[in-house]
Amino acid sequence: CQNVKFDDCMGNEAVVFQSTDPVFNVRTDGSIFAKGQGAGLDETVQFKVTARGPHTNVWETVVQLTLIDLSSSGQNENEVSYTQKYHKKDASQAPTPVITFPGSRVNSTGGLRRQKRDWVIPPINVAENSRGPFPQMLVSIRSDQDQDISIRYSITGVGADQPPNEVFSIDPMLGKMFVTKPLDREHRSSYHLRAHAVDMNGNQVENPIDLYIFVIDMNDNRPEFKNQVYNGSVDEGSKPGTYVMHLSAFDADDNTTANGMVRYRILSQTPHSPIPNMFTINSETGDIMTVAPGLDREKVSQYTIIVQATDMEGNLNFGLSNTATAIITVTDINDNPPMLTSRTFSGEVPENTVDVAVANLTVIDADQPHSPNWNAIYRIISGDPTGHFTIRTDPVSNDGMVTVVKPVDFEMNRAFMLTVVVSNQAHLASGIQSSLQSTAGVTISVKDVNEPPYFPTNPKQIRFEEGVPTGTSLTTFSASDPDRLQMQQIIRYSKLNDPANWLSINRTSGQIVTTGMLDRESVYVKNNIYEATFLATDNGSPEASGTGTLQIYLIDINDNPPALVPRESQICERMNKNVNGVNITAADADTDPNAGPFVFELPNFPSSIRRNWTIARISGDYARLALRYQVYLEPGMYEVPIIVSDSGNPPLSNRSVIKVKVCPCDDNGDCTTLGAVAAAGLGTGAIIFILICIIILLCMVLLFVVWIKRREKERQTKQLLIDPEDDVRDNILKYDEEGGGEEDQDYDLSQLQQPDSLEHIISKTPGVRRVDERPIIPESQYPIRPVVPHPGDIGDFIHEGLRAADNDPTAPPYDSLLVFDYEGSGSTAGSVSSLNSSSTGDQDYDYLNDWGPRFKKLADMYGGGDDD
């Protein structure tokens, strides 16, 4: 027999136990009995026990039975049990105790054999957020050897001796395990512990057993939306059942139970147009869909929906709820065709103008502004076969601007009747037809203006030979007036551009006459063509003018003789096998056939030309000038005249002179340096003289540089005014004594005291001052020291400054009367009037005259003379 202890917290009144295994029976007191001998328990048997209360409450637990050996322990069979007290719970939350059922097994000899007991190991379920009291007992663990020896129990694992520590504890003597604080399934949903049983010496009695503790979820978390505001969109005109958007809420509770099963519903819709329930939401997935037709962006462009998410499978009585806002924007489709505001439009355009808007077409479109469903496209379908007009869309107002892209002529068309159709950039939605107001007529009137005269042939080309005489009539360059429907107008001609000033035009007839000789070789002629521009002006209101260009193709005549090329060259004084002449040619401003081939000849006079020189033809345009064989000329410059003739009819000739330098040459036929100088006309004596002059000039420059260096050195080594031994500018003078020595202290300080009477000070004559008086005369000019003085100039600068100071009467001390206030009457000092000169004999004071202007007064007094 084995007991299952049960407590429903209400006294277990009318509780009935049922077993799912027909071999075992559970009585009302929780005792489990095996029907029969239990010989079938060769292995562990597990079955479920159900407890039903009087109020339809149901509890379930799993019972595991194993045959154990009672022979060695002497333990009472009824004590080998595991009990757990649990309260009324849901069937899925009931604990699962493991109970070892004692029994006997038949051995091979037909007797009974006791099986070794093992300790009881139940799985444990613990509800989260329990209010205690703590510690709260979970299970009692004991070994079947605790009757024989003292056993100590302990647990290890996360929640016991590993962080978070001390969530679970166990009584080491009794084996009772406790939970010490409330558990949070959202933080940790299960714990895996290991139970240990050792004796008092620490020796292992039983193998460690795994304990699994499952935290039973409670509905303690509300559903949470990821965002408080969700944005979605749906096309206007969508059919019912159209998907709009998706909302989802997360519940931290166990989603395999009702605690974490979230359901959605719509609380409100704003606005309620056209009906309050335009949308629905899938309660399980959170998908929002349309439920009714009638979405029209032009009426309602946006809906605001409040969505509620509730757990406990949407049970509003027990579940927790949260809300979010879904903003659904109704997107535009092109369900409104554009419509012109009028069936007819009109405009006016002056002829011969382009890129001007002549009419403005206005349109209305109820679709979303500045979208492809609203942007208008205008087309001209008739009335403009030659393409004079186009219609451009104003991107801001969507108006159509009829613009002239090709000039219109009043004389050809006085008005245009256009047919215009307007459409959108996007195609109309399915089932939407174009409006009759999408087509309109546009009347464009052409306004006549005074058009300028024009030259029918522009530019006009004519051909003339160059050199035609002045006054020759070339052509008549006349213009026409396009204004045929206006009164007859008079055209006047004038010259606008004539670079060479060769032409003139008759003011009324347009006849062009030459005023100068036409020259094909002029710089104003390009590719044989001379261009001039003329102006034709009518007398309309206002006046209009047009320009025309006359191009004269000038035919070449033989009016330019050829010129010899080159004009200078050099040749060796003696014939050389490799180089024996100078190649010459000619240049002619004319063109074929008035240019080459050329004929080169030597003149008959002077006779020395043909005697010393010869010309040989190389090709039609080239010849070679050379010295005759065995002719020797002194090095120098020679002028050789040559007659050159062209191939014109009649031909033109030109006598040209080429300067030939005859010089000695090396083996390569090049003039040597000395030979080149000699060829320039200088003799040997002249060359030597030039070289001597160059040497003299170099020597003079060298001497001047040496003199400058020496003078610079002298100025740097010039002596100062005093000897270096007496120079104290770089010495430090130490004055470390105050007052004189003992021999200098025999003086009477009373002589410096304030006199008793101050009458002599008060009665002092006005105008007499204690300080020196500076004479009022112009000051002397002292020398100015240079910014960067040369060391050699210091002595000169000091002497000049000293000389200026000696001759400066304005420099102190001034020659004036000095008044000593305390001398004489009233002074404690004695009178000095009894003092006189100690000199009794004649003394020469003439040396005072040598002391400068400062001693001039003293020299005059004592220096001798009649006034002494």
Coordinates of N, CA and C in Angstrom, one line a residue, residues 580-680:
N580 N 78.5 72.2 -103.2 CA 79.1 73.1 -104.2 C 78.2 74.2 -104.7
G581 N 77.2 74.6 -103.8 CA 76.4 75.7 -104.2 C 75.3 76.0 -103.2
V582 N 74.4 76.9 -103.6 CA 73.3 77.4 -102.7 C 72.0 77.1 -103.5
N583 N 71.0 76.4 -102.9 CA 69.7 76.2 -103.5 C 68.8 77.4 -103.3
I584 N 68.3 77.9 -104.4 CA 67.4 79.1 -104.4 C 66.1 78.8 -105.0
T585 N 65.1 79.5 -104.7 CA 63.7 79.4 -105.3 C 63.1 80.8 -105.3
A586 N 61.8 80.8 -105.6 CA 61.1 82.1 -105.7 C 59.7 82.0 -105.1
A587 N 59.2 83.1 -104.6 CA 57.9 83.2 -104.1 C 57.0 84.2 -104.9
D588 N 55.8 83.7 -105.3 CA 55.0 84.6 -106.1 C 53.6 84.6 -105.5
A589 N 53.0 85.8 -105.2 CA 51.7 86.0 -104.6 C 50.6 85.5 -105.5
D590 N 50.9 85.4 -106.8 CA 49.8 84.9 -107.7 C 49.7 83.4 -107.6
T591 N 48.7 82.8 -108.3 CA 48.5 81.4 -108.3 C 48.7 80.9 -109.7
D592 N 48.7 79.6 -109.8 CA 48.8 79.0 -111.1 C 47.7 79.4 -112.0
P593 N 48.0 79.7 -113.3 CA 49.3 79.5 -114.0 C 50.2 80.7 -114.0
N594 N 50.0 81.7 -113.1 CA 50.7 82.9 -113.1 C 51.9 82.8 -112.1
A595 N 52.2 81.7 -111.6 CA 53.3 81.5 -110.7 C 54.4 80.7 -111.4
G596 N 54.8 79.6 -110.8 CA 55.9 78.7 -111.3 C 55.4 77.9 -112.5
P597 N 56.3 77.3 -113.2 CA 57.8 77.2 -112.9 C 58.5 78.5 -113.2
F598 N 59.6 78.8 -112.5 CA 60.3 80.0 -112.6 C 61.6 79.8 -113.4
V599 N 62.0 81.0 -114.0 CA 63.3 81.0 -114.8 C 64.2 81.9 -114.0
F600 N 65.5 81.3 -113.7 CA 66.5 82.0 -113.0 C 67.6 82.4 -114.0
E601 N 68.1 83.6 -114.0 CA 69.2 84.1 -114.9 C 70.1 85.0 -114.2
L602 N 71.4 85.0 -114.6 CA 72.3 86.0 -114.1 C 72.4 87.1 -115.1
P603 N 72.4 88.4 -114.6 CA 72.4 89.5 -115.5 C 73.8 89.6 -116.3
N604 N 73.8 90.3 -117.4 CA 75.0 90.5 -118.2 C 75.9 91.6 -117.6
F605 N 75.3 92.4 -116.8 CA 76.1 93.5 -116.2 C 75.9 93.5 -114.7
P606 N 76.9 93.6 -114.0 CA 78.4 93.7 -114.4 C 78.9 92.3 -114.9
S607 N 79.9 92.3 -115.6 CA 80.4 91.1 -116.2 C 81.0 90.2 -115.2
S608 N 81.5 90.7 -114.1 CA 82.1 89.8 -113.1 C 81.1 88.8 -112.5
I609 N 79.8 89.1 -112.6 CA 78.8 88.2 -112.1 C 78.8 86.9 -112.8
R610 N 78.7 87.0 -114.2 CA 78.8 85.7 -115.0 C 80.1 85.1 -115.0
R611 N 81.2 85.9 -114.7 CA 82.6 85.4 -114.7 C 82.8 84.5 -113.5
N612 N 82.2 84.9 -112.3 CA 82.5 84.2 -111.1 C 81.4 83.2 -110.7
W613 N 80.2 83.5 -111.1 CA 79.0 82.7 -110.6 C 78.3 82.0 -111.8
T614 N 77.6 80.9 -111.4 CA 76.8 80.2 -112.4 C 75.5 79.7 -111.7
I615 N 74.4 79.6 -112.5 CA 73.1 79.1 -112.0 C 72.8 77.9 -112.8
A616 N 72.4 76.8 -112.1 CA 71.9 75.6 -112.8 C 70.5 75.3 -112.3
R617 N 69.6 74.9 -113.2 CA 68.2 74.6 -112.9 C 68.1 73.2 -112.3
I618 N 67.4 73.1 -111.2 CA 67.2 71.8 -110.5 C 65.8 71.3 -110.9
S619 N 64.8 72.1 -110.7 CA 63.4 71.7 -111.0 C 62.7 73.0 -111.5
G620 N 61.4 72.9 -111.6 CA 60.6 74.0 -112.1 C 60.7 75.2 -111.2
D621 N 60.8 75.0 -109.9 CA 60.8 76.1 -109.0 C 62.1 76.3 -108.2
Y622 N 63.1 75.4 -108.5 CA 64.4 75.5 -107.7 C 65.5 75.6 -108.7
A623 N 66.6 76.3 -108.3 CA 67.9 76.4 -109.0 C 69.0 76.4 -108.0
R624 N 70.3 76.3 -108.5 CA 71.4 76.2 -107.6 C 72.4 77.3 -108.1
L625 N 72.8 78.1 -107.2 CA 73.8 79.2 -107.4 C 75.2 78.7 -106.8
A626 N 76.2 78.7 -107.7 CA 77.5 78.2 -107.3 C 78.6 79.1 -107.9
L627 N 79.9 79.0 -107.3 CA 81.1 79.6 -107.9 C 81.5 78.7 -109.1
R628 N 82.0 79.4 -110.1 CA 82.6 78.7 -111.2 C 83.8 77.9 -110.8
Y629 N 84.1 76.9 -111.6 CA 85.2 76.0 -111.3 C 86.5 76.7 -111.4
Q630 N 87.4 76.5 -110.4 CA 88.7 77.1 -110.3 C 88.6 78.6 -110.1
V631 N 87.5 79.1 -109.6 CA 87.4 80.5 -109.2 C 87.5 80.6 -107.7
Y632 N 88.5 81.5 -107.3 CA 88.7 81.7 -105.9 C 88.4 83.1 -105.5
L633 N 87.5 83.3 -104.5 CA 87.2 84.6 -104.0 C 87.6 84.8 -102.6
E634 N 88.1 86.0 -102.3 CA 88.5 86.3 -100.9 C 87.2 86.1 -100.0
P635 N 87.5 85.7 -98.7 CA 86.3 85.6 -97.8 C 85.7 87.0 -97.6
G636 N 84.4 87.0 -97.6 CA 83.7 88.2 -97.5 C 82.2 88.1 -97.9
M637 N 81.5 89.2 -97.9 CA 80.1 89.2 -98.3 C 80.0 89.8 -99.7
Y638 N 79.3 89.0 -100.6 CA 79.1 89.4 -102.0 C 77.6 89.5 -102.3
E639 N 77.2 90.5 -103.1 CA 75.8 90.6 -103.5 C 75.8 90.2 -105.0
V640 N 74.9 89.2 -105.2 CA 74.8 88.6 -106.5 C 73.4 88.9 -107.0
P641 N 73.2 89.7 -108.1 CA 71.9 89.9 -108.6 C 71.4 88.7 -109.5
I642 N 70.1 88.4 -109.4 CA 69.5 87.3 -110.1 C 68.2 87.8 -110.7
I643 N 67.9 87.5 -111.9 CA 66.7 87.8 -112.6 C 65.8 86.6 -112.5
V644 N 64.6 86.7 -111.9 CA 63.6 85.7 -111.8 C 62.4 86.0 -112.6
S645 N 61.8 85.1 -113.4 CA 60.7 85.3 -114.2 C 59.6 84.2 -113.9
D646 N 58.3 84.6 -113.9 CA 57.3 83.6 -113.7 C 56.7 83.1 -115.0
S647 N 55.6 82.3 -114.9 CA 55.1 81.7 -116.1 C 53.8 82.3 -116.6
G648 N 53.6 83.6 -116.2 CA 52.3 84.2 -116.6 C 52.3 84.6 -118.0
N649 N 51.2 85.1 -118.5 CA 51.0 85.5 -119.9 C 50.5 87.0 -119.9
P650 N 51.4 87.9 -120.1 CA 52.8 87.8 -120.3 C 53.5 87.6 -119.0
P651 N 54.7 87.0 -119.0 CA 55.4 86.8 -117.8 C 56.0 88.1 -117.1
L652 N 56.1 88.0 -115.8 CA 56.7 89.1 -115.1 C 58.0 88.7 -114.5
S653 N 59.0 89.7 -114.6 CA 60.4 89.4 -114.1 C 60.7 90.3 -113.0
N654 N 61.7 89.9 -112.2 CA 62.1 90.7 -111.0 C 63.6 90.5 -110.8
R655 N 64.3 91.6 -110.7 CA 65.8 91.5 -110.4 C 66.0 91.5 -108.9
S656 N 66.4 90.5 -108.3 CA 66.6 90.3 -106.9 C 68.0 90.1 -106.6
V657 N 68.5 90.5 -105.4 CA 69.8 90.4 -105.0 C 69.9 89.5 -103.8
I658 N 70.8 88.5 -103.9 CA 71.1 87.6 -102.8 C 72.4 87.9 -102.2
K659 N 72.5 88.0 -100.9 CA 73.8 88.2 -100.2 C 74.4 86.9 -99.9
V660 N 75.6 86.6 -100.5 CA 76.3 85.4 -100.3 C 77.6 85.6 -99.5
K661 N 77.7 84.9 -98.5 CA 78.9 85.0 -97.6 C 79.9 83.9 -98.0
V662 N 81.1 84.3 -98.5 CA 82.1 83.4 -98.9 C 83.1 83.3 -97.8
C663 N 83.3 82.0 -97.3 CA 84.1 81.8 -96.2 C 84.9 80.5 -96.3
P664 N 86.0 80.4 -95.6 CA 86.7 79.1 -95.6 C 85.9 78.0 -94.9
C665 N 85.9 76.8 -95.4 CA 85.1 75.7 -94.8 C 85.9 74.6 -94.4
D666 N 85.4 73.8 -93.5 CA 86.0 72.5 -93.1 C 85.7 71.4 -94.0
D667 N 86.0 70.2 -93.6 CA 85.8 69.1 -94.5 C 84.3 68.8 -94.7
N668 N 83.5 69.2 -93.7 CA 82.0 69.0 -93.9 C 81.3 70.1 -94.6
G669 N 82.1 71.1 -95.1 CA 81.4 72.2 -95.8 C 80.9 73.3 -95.0
D670 N 81.2 73.3 -93.7 CA 80.7 74.4 -92.8 C 81.8 75.4 -92.6
C671 N 81.3 76.7 -92.5 CA 82.3 77.8 -92.3 C 82.9 77.7 -90.9
T672 N 84.3 77.9 -90.9 CA 85.0 77.9 -89.6 C 84.7 79.2 -88.9
T673 N 85.0 79.3 -87.6 CA 84.8 80.5 -86.8 C 85.6 81.7 -87.3
L674 N 86.9 81.5 -87.5 CA 87.7 82.5 -88.0 C 87.3 82.9 -89.4
G675 N 86.9 81.9 -90.2 CA 86.5 82.3 -91.5 C 85.2 83.0 -91.5
A676 N 84.3 82.7 -90.6 CA 83.0 83.5 -90.5 C 83.3 85.0 -90.2
V677 N 84.3 85.2 -89.2 CA 84.6 86.6 -88.9 C 85.2 87.3 -90.1
A678 N 86.1 86.6 -90.7 CA 86.8 87.2 -91.9 C 85.8 87.5 -93.0
A679 N 84.8 86.6 -93.1 CA 83.8 86.8 -94.1 C 82.9 88.0 -93.8
A680 N 82.9 88.3 -92.6 CA 82.1 89.5 -92.2 C 82.7 90.8 -92.5

